[in-house]
Short mmCIF file of C-alpha atoms in Angstrom, two decimals:
data_model
loop_
_atom_site.label_atom_id
_atom_site.label_comp_id
_atom_site.label_asym_id
_atom_site.label_seq_id
_atom_site.Cartn_x
_atom_site.Cartn_y
_atom_site.Cartn_z
CA MET A 1 -23.87 1.71 41.66
CA ASN A 2 -24.52 1.77 45.36
CA LEU A 3 -22.01 2.09 48.19
CA ALA A 4 -21.86 -1.66 48.90
CA GLU A 5 -21.07 -2.45 45.26
CA PHE A 6 -18.42 0.27 45.14
CA LYS A 7 -16.80 -0.96 48.35
CA GLU A 8 -16.74 -4.48 46.94
CA ALA A 9 -15.03 -3.34 43.74
CA VAL A 10 -12.40 -1.21 45.50
CA GLY A 11 -11.92 -3.76 48.27
CA GLU A 12 -11.14 -6.43 45.71
CA ILE A 13 -8.49 -4.21 44.16
CA ILE A 14 -6.75 -3.32 47.42
CA GLY A 15 -7.26 -6.63 49.20
CA VAL A 16 -9.52 -5.34 51.96
CA GLU A 17 -12.90 -6.76 52.96
CA PRO A 18 -15.64 -4.30 52.00
CA SER A 19 -16.88 -4.27 55.60
CA ASP A 20 -13.42 -3.04 56.69
CA LEU A 21 -13.33 -0.13 54.22
CA ASP A 22 -14.09 3.28 55.63
CA SER A 23 -13.14 6.84 54.78
CA ASN A 24 -9.92 6.50 56.80
CA THR A 25 -8.61 3.47 54.87
CA THR A 26 -5.29 4.48 53.31
CA PRO A 27 -2.38 2.74 51.63
CA GLN A 28 -0.63 2.83 55.01
CA VAL A 29 -3.29 0.60 56.61
CA ALA A 30 -3.98 -1.51 53.50
CA PRO A 31 -0.59 -2.95 52.47
CA SER A 32 -1.98 -4.23 49.16
CA TRP A 33 -2.86 -0.66 48.16
CA ASP A 34 0.33 -0.13 46.21
CA SER A 35 0.99 1.81 43.02
CA MET A 36 -0.50 -0.93 40.85
CA ALA A 37 -3.68 -0.95 42.95
CA ALA A 38 -3.85 2.83 42.61
CA VAL A 39 -3.68 2.47 38.82
CA GLU A 40 -6.45 -0.14 38.97
CA ILE A 41 -8.65 2.16 41.06
CA ILE A 42 -8.12 4.95 38.53
CA ALA A 43 -8.94 2.56 35.66
CA LEU A 44 -12.12 1.46 37.45
CA LEU A 45 -13.21 5.07 37.92
CA GLU A 46 -12.37 5.97 34.32
CA GLU A 47 -14.35 2.99 33.07
CA MET A 48 -17.35 4.03 35.14
CA THR A 49 -17.23 7.64 33.95
CA ASP A 50 -16.27 6.95 30.34
CA GLY A 51 -13.60 9.61 30.70
CA ASP A 52 -10.10 10.38 31.78
CA ILE A 53 -9.09 11.34 35.27
CA GLU A 54 -6.59 14.16 35.47
CA ALA A 55 -3.32 13.53 37.30
CA GLU A 56 -4.19 16.22 39.86
CA GLU A 57 -7.45 14.43 40.63
CA ALA A 58 -5.74 11.05 40.96
CA ASP A 59 -3.07 12.53 43.25
CA ALA A 60 -5.84 13.36 45.71
CA PHE A 61 -6.78 9.67 46.13
CA GLU A 62 -4.90 9.35 49.42
CA SER A 63 -7.73 7.53 51.20
CA PHE A 64 -10.86 5.57 50.46
CA GLY A 65 -12.78 8.64 51.62
CA ALA A 66 -11.16 10.72 48.87
CA VAL A 67 -11.92 8.05 46.26
CA LEU A 68 -15.50 7.84 47.53
CA SER A 69 -15.93 11.60 47.40
CA PHE A 70 -14.65 11.69 43.81
CA ALA A 71 -16.98 8.83 42.82
CA GLU A 72 -19.98 10.60 44.32
CA LYS A 73 -19.15 13.93 42.64
CA ARG A 74 -18.81 12.19 39.27
CA GLY A 75 -22.11 10.38 39.71
CA ILE A 76 -20.53 6.92 39.89
CA ILE A 77 -22.23 6.10 43.15
CA ASP A 78 -25.29 7.34 44.92
CA LEU A 79 -24.74 7.44 48.68
CA GLN A 80 -28.49 7.77 49.16
CA GLU A 81 -29.07 4.40 47.46
CA THR A 82 -28.97 1.35 49.69
#
């Protein structure tokens, strides 16, 4: 998955246009990013990794940048791919 596809998937969950998502997007600036959206983001990531995400890892998802970093480390997205 490339960055644009990942932004589209997360943006759909939190109600933000993919073009408006950046590393500083947080629940405070995206009102639709509530606890249910957080669960959906975790489910998306788990589906893409075929594994569970530990609570400590999920607790770190305080911004889109943190989610993006996790996705890159787990090999979900390739930031070099366009």
